[in-house]
JSON list of C-alpha atoms in Angstrom, two decimals:
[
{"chain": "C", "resi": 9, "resn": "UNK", "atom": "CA", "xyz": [57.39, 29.04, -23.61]},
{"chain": "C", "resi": 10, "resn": "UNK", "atom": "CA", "xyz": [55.65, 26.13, -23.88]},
{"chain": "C", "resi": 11, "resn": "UNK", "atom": "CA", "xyz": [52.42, 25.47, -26.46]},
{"chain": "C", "resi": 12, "resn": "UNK", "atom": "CA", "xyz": [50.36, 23.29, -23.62]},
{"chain": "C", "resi": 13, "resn": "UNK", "atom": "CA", "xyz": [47.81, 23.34, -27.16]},
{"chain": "C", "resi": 14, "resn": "UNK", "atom": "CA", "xyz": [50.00, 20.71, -28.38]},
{"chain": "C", "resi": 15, "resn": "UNK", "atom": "CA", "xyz": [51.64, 19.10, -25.93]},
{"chain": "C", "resi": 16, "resn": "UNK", "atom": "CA", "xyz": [48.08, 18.19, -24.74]},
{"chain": "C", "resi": 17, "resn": "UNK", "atom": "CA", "xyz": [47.24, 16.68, -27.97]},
{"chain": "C", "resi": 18, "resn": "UNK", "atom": "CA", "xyz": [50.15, 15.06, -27.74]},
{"chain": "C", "resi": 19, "resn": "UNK", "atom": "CA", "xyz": [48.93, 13.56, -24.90]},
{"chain": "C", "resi": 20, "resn": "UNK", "atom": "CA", "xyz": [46.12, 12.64, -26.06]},
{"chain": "C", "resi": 21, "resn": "UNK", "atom": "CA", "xyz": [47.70, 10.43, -29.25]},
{"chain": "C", "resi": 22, "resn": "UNK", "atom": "CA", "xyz": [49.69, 8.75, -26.78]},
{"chain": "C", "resi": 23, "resn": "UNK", "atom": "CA", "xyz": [47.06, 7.41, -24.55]},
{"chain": "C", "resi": 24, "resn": "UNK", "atom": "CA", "xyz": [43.86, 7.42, -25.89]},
{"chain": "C", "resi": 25, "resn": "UNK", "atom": "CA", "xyz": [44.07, 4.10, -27.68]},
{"chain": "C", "resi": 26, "resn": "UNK", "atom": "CA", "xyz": [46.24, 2.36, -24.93]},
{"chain": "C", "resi": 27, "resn": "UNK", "atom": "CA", "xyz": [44.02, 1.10, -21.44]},
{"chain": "C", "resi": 28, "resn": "UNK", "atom": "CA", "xyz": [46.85, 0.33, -19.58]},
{"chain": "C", "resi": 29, "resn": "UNK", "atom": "CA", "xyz": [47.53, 3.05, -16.57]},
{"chain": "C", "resi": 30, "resn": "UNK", "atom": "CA", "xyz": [51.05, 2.34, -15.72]},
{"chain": "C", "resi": 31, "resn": "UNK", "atom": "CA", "xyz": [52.26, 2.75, -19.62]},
{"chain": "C", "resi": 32, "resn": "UNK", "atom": "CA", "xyz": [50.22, 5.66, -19.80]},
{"chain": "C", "resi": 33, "resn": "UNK", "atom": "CA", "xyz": [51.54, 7.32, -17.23]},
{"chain": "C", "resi": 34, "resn": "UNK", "atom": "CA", "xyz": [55.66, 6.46, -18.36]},
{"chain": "C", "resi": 35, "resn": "UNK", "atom": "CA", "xyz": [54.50, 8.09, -21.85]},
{"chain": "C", "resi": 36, "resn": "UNK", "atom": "CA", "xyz": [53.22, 11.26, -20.19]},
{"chain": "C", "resi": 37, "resn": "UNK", "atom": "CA", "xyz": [56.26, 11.13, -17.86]},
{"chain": "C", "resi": 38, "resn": "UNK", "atom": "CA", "xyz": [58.49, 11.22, -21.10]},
{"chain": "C", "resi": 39, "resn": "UNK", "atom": "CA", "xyz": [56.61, 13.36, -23.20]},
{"chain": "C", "resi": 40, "resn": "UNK", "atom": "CA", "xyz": [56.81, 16.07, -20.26]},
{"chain": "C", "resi": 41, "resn": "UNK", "atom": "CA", "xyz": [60.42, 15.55, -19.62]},
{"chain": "C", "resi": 42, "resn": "UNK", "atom": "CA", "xyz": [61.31, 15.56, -23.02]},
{"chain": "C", "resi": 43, "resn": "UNK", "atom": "CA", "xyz": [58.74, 18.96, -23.95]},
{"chain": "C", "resi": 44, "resn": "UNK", "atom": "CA", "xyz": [59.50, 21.30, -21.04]},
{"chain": "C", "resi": 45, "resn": "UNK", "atom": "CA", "xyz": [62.56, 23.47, -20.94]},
{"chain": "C", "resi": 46, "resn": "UNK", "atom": "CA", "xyz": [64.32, 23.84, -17.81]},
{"chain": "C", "resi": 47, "resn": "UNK", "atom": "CA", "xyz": [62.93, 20.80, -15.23]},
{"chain": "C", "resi": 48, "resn": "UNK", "atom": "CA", "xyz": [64.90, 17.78, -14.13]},
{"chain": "C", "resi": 49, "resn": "UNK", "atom": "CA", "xyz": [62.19, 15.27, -12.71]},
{"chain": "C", "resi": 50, "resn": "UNK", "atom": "CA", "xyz": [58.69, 14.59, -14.03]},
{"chain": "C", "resi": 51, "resn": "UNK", "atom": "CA", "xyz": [56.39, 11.57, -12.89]},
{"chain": "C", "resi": 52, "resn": "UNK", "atom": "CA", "xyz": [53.81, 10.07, -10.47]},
{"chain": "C", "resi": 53, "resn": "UNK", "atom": "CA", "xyz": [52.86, 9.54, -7.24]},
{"chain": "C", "resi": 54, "resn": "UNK", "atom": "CA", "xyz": [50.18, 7.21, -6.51]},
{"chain": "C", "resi": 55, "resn": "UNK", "atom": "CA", "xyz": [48.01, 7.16, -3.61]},
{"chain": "C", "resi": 56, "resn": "UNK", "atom": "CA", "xyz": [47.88, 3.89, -1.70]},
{"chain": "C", "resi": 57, "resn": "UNK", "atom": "CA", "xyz": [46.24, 4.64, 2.02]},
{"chain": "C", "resi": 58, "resn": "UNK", "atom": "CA", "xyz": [47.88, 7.49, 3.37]},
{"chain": "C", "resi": 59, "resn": "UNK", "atom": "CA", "xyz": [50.91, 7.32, 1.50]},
{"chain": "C", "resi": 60, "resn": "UNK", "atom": "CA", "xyz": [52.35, 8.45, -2.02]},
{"chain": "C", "resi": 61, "resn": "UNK", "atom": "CA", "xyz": [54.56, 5.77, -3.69]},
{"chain": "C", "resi": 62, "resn": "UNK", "atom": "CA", "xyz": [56.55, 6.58, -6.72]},
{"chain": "C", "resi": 63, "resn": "UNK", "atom": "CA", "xyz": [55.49, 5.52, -9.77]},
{"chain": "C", "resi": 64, "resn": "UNK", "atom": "CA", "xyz": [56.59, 6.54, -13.23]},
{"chain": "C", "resi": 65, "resn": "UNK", "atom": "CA", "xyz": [58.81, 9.40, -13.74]},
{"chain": "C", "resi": 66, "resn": "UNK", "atom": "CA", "xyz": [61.99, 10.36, -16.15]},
{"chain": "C", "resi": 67, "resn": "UNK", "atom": "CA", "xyz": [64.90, 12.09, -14.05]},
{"chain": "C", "resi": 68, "resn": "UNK", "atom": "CA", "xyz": [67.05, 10.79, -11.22]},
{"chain": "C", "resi": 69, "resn": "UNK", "atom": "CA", "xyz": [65.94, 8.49, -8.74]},
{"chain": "C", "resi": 70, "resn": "UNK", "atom": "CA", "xyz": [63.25, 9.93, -6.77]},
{"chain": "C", "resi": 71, "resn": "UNK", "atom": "CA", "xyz": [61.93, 9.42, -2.65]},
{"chain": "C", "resi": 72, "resn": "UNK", "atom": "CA", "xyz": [59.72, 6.33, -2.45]},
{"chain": "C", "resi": 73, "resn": "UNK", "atom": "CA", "xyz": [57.59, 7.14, -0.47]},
{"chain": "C", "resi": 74, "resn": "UNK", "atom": "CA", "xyz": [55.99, 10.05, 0.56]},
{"chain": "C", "resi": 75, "resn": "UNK", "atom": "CA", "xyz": [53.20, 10.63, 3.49]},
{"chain": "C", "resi": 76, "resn": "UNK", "atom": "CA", "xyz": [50.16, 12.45, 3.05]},
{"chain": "C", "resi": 77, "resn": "UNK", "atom": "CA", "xyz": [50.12, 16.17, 3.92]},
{"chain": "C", "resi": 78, "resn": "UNK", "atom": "CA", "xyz": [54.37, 15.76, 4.16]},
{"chain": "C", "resi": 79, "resn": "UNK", "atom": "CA", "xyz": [56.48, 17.76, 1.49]},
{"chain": "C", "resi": 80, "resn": "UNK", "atom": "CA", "xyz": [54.92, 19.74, -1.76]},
{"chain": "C", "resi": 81, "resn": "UNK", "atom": "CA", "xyz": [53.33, 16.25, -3.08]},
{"chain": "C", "resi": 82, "resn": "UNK", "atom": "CA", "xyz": [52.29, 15.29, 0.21]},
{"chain": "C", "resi": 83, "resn": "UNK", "atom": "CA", "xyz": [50.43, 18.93, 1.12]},
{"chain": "C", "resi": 84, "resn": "UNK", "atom": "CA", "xyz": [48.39, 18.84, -2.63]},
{"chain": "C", "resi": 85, "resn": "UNK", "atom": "CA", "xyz": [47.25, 15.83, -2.05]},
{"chain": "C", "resi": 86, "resn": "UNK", "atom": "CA", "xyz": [46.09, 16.58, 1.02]},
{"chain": "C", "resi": 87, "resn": "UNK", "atom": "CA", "xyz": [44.68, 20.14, 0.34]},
{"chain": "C", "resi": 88, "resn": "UNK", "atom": "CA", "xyz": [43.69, 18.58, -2.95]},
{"chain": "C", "resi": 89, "resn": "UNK", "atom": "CA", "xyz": [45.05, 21.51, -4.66]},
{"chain": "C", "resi": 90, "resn": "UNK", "atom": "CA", "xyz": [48.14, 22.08, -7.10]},
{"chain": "C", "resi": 91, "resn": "UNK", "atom": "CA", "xyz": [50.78, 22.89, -5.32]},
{"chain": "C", "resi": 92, "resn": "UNK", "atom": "CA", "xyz": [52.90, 25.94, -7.33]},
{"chain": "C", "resi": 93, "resn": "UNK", "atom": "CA", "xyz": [56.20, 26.53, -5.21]},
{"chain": "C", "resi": 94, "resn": "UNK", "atom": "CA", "xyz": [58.76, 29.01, -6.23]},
{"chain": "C", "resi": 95, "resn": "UNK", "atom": "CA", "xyz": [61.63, 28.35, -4.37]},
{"chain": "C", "resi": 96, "resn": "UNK", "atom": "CA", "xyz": [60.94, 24.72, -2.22]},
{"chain": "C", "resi": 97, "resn": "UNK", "atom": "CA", "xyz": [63.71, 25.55, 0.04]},
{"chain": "C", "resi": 98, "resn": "UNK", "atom": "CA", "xyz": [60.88, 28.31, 1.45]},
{"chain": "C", "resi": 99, "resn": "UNK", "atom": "CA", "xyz": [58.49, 25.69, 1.68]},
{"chain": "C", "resi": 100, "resn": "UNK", "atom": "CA", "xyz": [58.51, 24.19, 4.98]},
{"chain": "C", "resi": 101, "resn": "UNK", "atom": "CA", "xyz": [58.97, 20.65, 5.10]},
{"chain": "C", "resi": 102, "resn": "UNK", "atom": "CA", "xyz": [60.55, 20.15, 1.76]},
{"chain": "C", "resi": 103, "resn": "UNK", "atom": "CA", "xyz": [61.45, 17.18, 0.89]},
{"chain": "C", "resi": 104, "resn": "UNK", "atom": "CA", "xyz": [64.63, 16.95, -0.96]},
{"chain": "C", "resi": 105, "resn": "UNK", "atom": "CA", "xyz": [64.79, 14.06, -3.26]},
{"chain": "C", "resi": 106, "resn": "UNK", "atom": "CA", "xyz": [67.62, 16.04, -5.38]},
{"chain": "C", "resi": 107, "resn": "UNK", "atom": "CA", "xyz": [69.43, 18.59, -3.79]},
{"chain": "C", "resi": 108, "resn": "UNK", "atom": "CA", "xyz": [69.49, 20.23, -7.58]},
{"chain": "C", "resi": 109, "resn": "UNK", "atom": "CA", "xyz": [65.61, 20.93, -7.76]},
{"chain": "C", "resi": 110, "resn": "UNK", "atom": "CA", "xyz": [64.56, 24.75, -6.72]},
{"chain": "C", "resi": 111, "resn": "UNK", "atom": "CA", "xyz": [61.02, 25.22, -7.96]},
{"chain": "C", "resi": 112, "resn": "UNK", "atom": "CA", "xyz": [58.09, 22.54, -8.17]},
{"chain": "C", "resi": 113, "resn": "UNK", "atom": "CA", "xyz": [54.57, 22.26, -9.24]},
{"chain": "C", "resi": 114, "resn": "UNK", "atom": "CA", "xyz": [52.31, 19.10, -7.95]},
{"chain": "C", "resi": 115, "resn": "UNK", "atom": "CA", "xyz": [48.87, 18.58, -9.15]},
{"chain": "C", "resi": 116, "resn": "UNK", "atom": "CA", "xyz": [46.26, 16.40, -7.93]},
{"chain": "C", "resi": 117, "resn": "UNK", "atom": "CA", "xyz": [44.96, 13.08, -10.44]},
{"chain": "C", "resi": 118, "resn": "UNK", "atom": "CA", "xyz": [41.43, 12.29, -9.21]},
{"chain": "C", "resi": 119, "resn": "UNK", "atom": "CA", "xyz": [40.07, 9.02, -9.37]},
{"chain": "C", "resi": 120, "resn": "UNK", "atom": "CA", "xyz": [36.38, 7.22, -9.34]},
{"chain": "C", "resi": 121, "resn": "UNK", "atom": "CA", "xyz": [37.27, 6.59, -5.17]},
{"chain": "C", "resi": 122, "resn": "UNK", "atom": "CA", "xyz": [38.83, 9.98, -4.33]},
{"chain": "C", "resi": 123, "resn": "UNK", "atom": "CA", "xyz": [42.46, 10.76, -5.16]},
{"chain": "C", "resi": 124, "resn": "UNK", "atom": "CA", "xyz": [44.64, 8.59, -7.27]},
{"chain": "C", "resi": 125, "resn": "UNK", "atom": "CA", "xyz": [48.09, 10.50, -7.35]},
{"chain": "C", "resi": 126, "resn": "UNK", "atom": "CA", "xyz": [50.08, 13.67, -7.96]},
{"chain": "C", "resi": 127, "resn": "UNK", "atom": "CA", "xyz": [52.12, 14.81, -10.60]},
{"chain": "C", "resi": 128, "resn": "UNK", "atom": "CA", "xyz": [54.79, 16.32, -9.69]},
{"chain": "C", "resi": 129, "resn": "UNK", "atom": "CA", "xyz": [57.27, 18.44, -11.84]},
{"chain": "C", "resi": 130, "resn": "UNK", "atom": "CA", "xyz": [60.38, 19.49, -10.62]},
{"chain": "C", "resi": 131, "resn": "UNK", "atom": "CA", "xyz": [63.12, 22.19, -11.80]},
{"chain": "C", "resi": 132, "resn": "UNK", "atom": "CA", "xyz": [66.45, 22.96, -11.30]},
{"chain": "C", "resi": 133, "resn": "UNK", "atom": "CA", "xyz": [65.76, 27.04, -11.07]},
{"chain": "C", "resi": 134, "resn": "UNK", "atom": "CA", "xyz": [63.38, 28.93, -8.93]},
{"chain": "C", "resi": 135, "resn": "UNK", "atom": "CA", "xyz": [59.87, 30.45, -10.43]},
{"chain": "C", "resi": 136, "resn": "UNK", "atom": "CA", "xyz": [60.03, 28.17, -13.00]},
{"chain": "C", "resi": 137, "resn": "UNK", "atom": "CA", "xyz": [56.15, 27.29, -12.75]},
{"chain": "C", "resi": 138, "resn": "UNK", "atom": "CA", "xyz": [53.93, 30.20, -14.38]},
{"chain": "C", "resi": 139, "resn": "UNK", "atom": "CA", "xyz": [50.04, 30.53, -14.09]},
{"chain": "C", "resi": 140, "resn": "UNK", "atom": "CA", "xyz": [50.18, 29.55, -17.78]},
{"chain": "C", "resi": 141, "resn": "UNK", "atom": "CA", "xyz": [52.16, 26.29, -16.77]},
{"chain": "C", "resi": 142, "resn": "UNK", "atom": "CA", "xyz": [49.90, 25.50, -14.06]},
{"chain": "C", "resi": 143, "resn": "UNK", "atom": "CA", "xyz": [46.42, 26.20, -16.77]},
{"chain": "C", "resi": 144, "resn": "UNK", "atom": "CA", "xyz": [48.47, 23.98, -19.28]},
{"chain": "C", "resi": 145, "resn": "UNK", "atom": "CA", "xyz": [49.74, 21.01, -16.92]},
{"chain": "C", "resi": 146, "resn": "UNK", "atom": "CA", "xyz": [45.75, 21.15, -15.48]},
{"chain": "C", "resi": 147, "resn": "UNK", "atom": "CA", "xyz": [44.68, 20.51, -18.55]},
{"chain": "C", "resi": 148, "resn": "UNK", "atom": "CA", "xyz": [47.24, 17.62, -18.97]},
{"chain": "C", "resi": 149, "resn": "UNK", "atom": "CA", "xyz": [45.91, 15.63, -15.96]},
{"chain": "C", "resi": 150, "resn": "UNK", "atom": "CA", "xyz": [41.93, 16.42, -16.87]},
{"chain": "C", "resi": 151, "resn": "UNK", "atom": "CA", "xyz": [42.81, 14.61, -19.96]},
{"chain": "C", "resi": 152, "resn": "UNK", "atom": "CA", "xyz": [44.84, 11.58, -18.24]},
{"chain": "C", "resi": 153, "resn": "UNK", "atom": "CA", "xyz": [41.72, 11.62, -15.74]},
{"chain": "C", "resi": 154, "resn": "UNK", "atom": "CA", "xyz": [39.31, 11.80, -18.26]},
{"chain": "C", "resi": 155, "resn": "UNK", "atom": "CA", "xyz": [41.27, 9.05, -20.65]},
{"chain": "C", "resi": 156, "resn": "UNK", "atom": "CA", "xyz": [42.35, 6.44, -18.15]},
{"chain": "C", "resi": 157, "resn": "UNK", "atom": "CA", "xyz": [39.38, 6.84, -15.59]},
{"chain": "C", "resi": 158, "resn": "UNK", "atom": "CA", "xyz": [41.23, 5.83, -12.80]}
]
């Protein structure tokens, strides 16, 4: 189980002193790869027009680009919701990026003009994301909103 308590100050350490968004964002990648038991890709997606492009992340190489309301990414960005799927090969329109990844959990990164990004966690077993996961890694992009004002 994972103490979000700490992993958000964690967080916090890492970026609070730093302005620049695209180092930011590879620390937070790395401290969430490296923190969480049992995931294989963690990064961004960042908005430009109607399309998601990849942007930081630690795991294997990930889709490009992704189009608003297509895939998990794609649908909580345009719901503006997280996004907390159990198995993704239930989730119609999946988009496999690695054929390894089972469960995901995408959450919406607001910006001063509407929506910046996503980040998007994947893992390589289903129901990996809990309610406590999806409180935690909330909290995790409030701060990264709140810290890089994007």
């Amino acid at each position: 189980m994972t103490n979000y308590k700490i992993l958000n100050q964690q967080l916090t350490a890492l970026i609070e002193d730093e302005p620049n968004i695209i180092a930011n964002l590879s620390n937070a990648a790395a401290l969430l790869f490296t923190t969480l038991k049992d995931i294989n890709w963690a990064g961004f997606y960042i908005l430009d027009e109607e399309t998601l492009i990849l942007g930081p992340f630690q795991g294997n190489p990930a889709c490009v680009r992704i189009k608003v309301g297509s895939g998990v990414c794609g649908t909580a960005i345009e719901k503006g919701t997280t996004m907390r799927v159990e198995d993704v090969n239930q989730f119609d329109g999946h988009i496999a990026c690695d054929a390894n990844s089972k469960s995901e959990i995408v959450i919406p990164i607001k910006g001063k003009n509407g929506f910046y990004g996503v980040l998007d966690i994947d893992a390589p077993i289903t129901k990996r994301f809990s309610e406590e996961d999806q409180r935690g890694l909330e909290t995790f992009v409030d701060l990264l909103e709140q810290h890089l004002k994007f």
